[in-house]
Short mmCIF file of C-alpha atoms in Angstrom, two decimals:
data_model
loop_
_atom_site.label_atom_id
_atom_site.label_comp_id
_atom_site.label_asym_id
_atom_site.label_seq_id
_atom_site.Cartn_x
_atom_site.Cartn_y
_atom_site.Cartn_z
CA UNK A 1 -103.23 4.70 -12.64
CA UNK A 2 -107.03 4.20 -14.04
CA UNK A 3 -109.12 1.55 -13.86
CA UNK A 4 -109.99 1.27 -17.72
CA UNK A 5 -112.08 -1.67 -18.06
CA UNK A 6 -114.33 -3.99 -15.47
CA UNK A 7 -115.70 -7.31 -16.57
CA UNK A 8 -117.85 -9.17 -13.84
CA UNK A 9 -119.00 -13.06 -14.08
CA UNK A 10 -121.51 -13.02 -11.64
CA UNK A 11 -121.68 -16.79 -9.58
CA UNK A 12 -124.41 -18.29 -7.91
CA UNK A 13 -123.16 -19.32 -4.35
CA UNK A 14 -123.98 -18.06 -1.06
CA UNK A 15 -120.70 -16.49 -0.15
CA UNK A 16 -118.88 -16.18 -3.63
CA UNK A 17 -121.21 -13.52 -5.55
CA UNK A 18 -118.64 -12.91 -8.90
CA UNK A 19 -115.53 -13.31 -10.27
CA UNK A 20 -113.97 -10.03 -11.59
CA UNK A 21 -111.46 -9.31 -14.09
CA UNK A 22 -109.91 -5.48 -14.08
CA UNK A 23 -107.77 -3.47 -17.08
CA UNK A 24 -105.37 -1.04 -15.38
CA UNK A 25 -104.72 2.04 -18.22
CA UNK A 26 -105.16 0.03 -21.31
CA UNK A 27 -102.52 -2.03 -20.65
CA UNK A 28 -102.17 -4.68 -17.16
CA UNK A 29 -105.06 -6.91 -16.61
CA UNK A 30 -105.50 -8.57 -13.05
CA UNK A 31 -107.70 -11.28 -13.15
CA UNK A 32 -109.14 -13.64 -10.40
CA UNK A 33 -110.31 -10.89 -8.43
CA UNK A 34 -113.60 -12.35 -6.12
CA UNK A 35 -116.19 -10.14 -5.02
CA UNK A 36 -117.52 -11.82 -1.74
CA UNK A 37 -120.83 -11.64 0.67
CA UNK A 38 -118.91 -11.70 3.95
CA UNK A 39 -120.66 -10.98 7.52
CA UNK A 40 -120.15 -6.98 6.68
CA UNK A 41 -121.71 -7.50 3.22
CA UNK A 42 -119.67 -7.52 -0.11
CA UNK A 43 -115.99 -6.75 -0.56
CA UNK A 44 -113.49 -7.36 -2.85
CA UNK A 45 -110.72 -9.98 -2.58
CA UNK A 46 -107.95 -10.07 -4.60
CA UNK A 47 -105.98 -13.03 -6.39
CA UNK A 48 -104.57 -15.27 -4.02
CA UNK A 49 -102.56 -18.29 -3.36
CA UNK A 50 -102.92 -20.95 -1.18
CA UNK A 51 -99.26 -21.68 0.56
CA UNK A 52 -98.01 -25.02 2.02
CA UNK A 53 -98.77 -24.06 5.52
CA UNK A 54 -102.81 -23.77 4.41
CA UNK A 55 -102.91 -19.97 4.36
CA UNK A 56 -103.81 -17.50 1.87
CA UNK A 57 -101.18 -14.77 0.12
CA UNK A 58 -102.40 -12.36 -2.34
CA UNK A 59 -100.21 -12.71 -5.69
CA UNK A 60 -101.52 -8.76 -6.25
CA UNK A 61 -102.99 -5.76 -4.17
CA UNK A 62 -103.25 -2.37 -3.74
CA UNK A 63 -100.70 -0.69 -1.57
CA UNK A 64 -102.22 2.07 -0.30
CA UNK A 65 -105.85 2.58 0.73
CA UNK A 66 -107.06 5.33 -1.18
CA UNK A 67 -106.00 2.99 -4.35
CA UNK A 68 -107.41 0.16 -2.47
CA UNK A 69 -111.10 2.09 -2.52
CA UNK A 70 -110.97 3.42 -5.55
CA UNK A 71 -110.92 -0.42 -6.83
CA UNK A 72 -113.50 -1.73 -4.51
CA UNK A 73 -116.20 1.25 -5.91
CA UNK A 74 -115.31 0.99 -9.13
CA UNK A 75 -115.37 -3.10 -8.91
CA UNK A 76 -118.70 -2.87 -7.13
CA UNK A 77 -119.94 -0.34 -8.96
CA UNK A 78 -120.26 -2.31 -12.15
CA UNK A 79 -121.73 -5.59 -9.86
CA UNK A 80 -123.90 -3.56 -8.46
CA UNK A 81 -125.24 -2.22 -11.58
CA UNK A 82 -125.04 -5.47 -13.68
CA UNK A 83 -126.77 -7.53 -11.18
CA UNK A 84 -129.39 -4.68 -10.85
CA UNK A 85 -130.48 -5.16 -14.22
CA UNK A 86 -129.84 -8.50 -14.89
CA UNK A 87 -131.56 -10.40 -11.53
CA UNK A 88 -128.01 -11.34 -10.30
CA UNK A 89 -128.15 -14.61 -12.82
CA UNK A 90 -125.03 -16.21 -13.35
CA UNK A 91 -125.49 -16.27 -17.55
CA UNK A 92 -122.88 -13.29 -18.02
CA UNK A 93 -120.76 -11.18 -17.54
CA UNK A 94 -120.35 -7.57 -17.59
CA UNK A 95 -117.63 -5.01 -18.70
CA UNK A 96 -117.59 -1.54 -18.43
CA UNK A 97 -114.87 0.93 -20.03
CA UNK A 98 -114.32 4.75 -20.50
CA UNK A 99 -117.12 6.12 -22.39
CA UNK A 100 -119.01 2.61 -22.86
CA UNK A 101 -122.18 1.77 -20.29
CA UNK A 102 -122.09 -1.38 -18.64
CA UNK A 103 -123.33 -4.07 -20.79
CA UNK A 104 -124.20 -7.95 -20.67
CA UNK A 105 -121.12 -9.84 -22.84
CA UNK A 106 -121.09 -13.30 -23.85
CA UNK A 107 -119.22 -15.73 -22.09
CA UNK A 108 -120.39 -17.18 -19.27
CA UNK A 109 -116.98 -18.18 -17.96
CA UNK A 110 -117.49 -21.94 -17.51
CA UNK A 111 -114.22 -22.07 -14.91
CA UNK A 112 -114.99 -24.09 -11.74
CA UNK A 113 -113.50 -22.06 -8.97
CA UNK A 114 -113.80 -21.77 -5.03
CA UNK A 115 -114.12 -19.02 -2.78
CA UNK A 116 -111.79 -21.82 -0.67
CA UNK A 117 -110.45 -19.91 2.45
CA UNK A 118 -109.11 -17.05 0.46
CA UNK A 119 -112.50 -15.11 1.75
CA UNK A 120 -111.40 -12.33 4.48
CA UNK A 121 -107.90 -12.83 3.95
CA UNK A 122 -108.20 -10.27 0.58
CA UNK A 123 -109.96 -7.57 2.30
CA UNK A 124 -106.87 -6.14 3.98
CA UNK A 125 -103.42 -4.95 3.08
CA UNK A 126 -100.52 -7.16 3.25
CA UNK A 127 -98.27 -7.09 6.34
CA UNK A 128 -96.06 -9.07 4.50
CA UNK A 129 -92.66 -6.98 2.98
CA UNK A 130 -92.41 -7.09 -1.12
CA UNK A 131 -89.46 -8.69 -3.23
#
């Protein structure tokens, strides 16, 4: 499975740094993926939601770690590099695909979202069995 296209909003909050977007082959998108500043610098959390009991479940992950890595460099590869060259302003966004350099799109993604609790939770796999 490839990683075919990245498109980064960057956000300007202390903890919450971007919201990421990811194209798997040409074909599955995942969206709501975070990229946060925790106390061991960035990482990448993936799409969660927020259950009854006030905890965090991711709705999708990797299940294995070498997939798990190859997402986090490729996801903060393309932060890295947008924010880089565009002074880490929230204006953008940036995508990146096979054979295409990572450029500034428009679209500044005026959603109103929350790092909320989700934060560390993402960082890890799941302990939890799949359906």
């Amino acid at each position: 499975m490839e990683i075919t296209d990245v498109k980064v909003i960057p956000v300007d909050d202390e903890k919450l740094k971007a919201f990421v977007s990811i194209v798997f082959d040409q074909c599955f998108v995942v969206t709501d993926i975070k990229i946060i500043h925790g106390p061991k610098g960035l990482f990448v959390s993936m799409p969660s939601k927020k259950r009854k009991d006030g905890t965090f479940k991711d709705i999708a992950h990797p299940l294995n770690n070498q997939m798990r890595q190859y997402l986090e460099d490729k996801v903060l590869g393309v932060y890295r590099q947008q924010v880089g060259t565009a002074g880490g302003g929230a204006a953008g966004s940036a995508e990146t695909s096979p054979g295409n350099a990572v450029g500034a799109t428009a679209g500044g993604g005026g959603e109103s979202h929350s790092a909320g609790g989700g934060g560390e939770s993402g960082g890890g796999p799941s302990t939890e069995p799949h359906s």
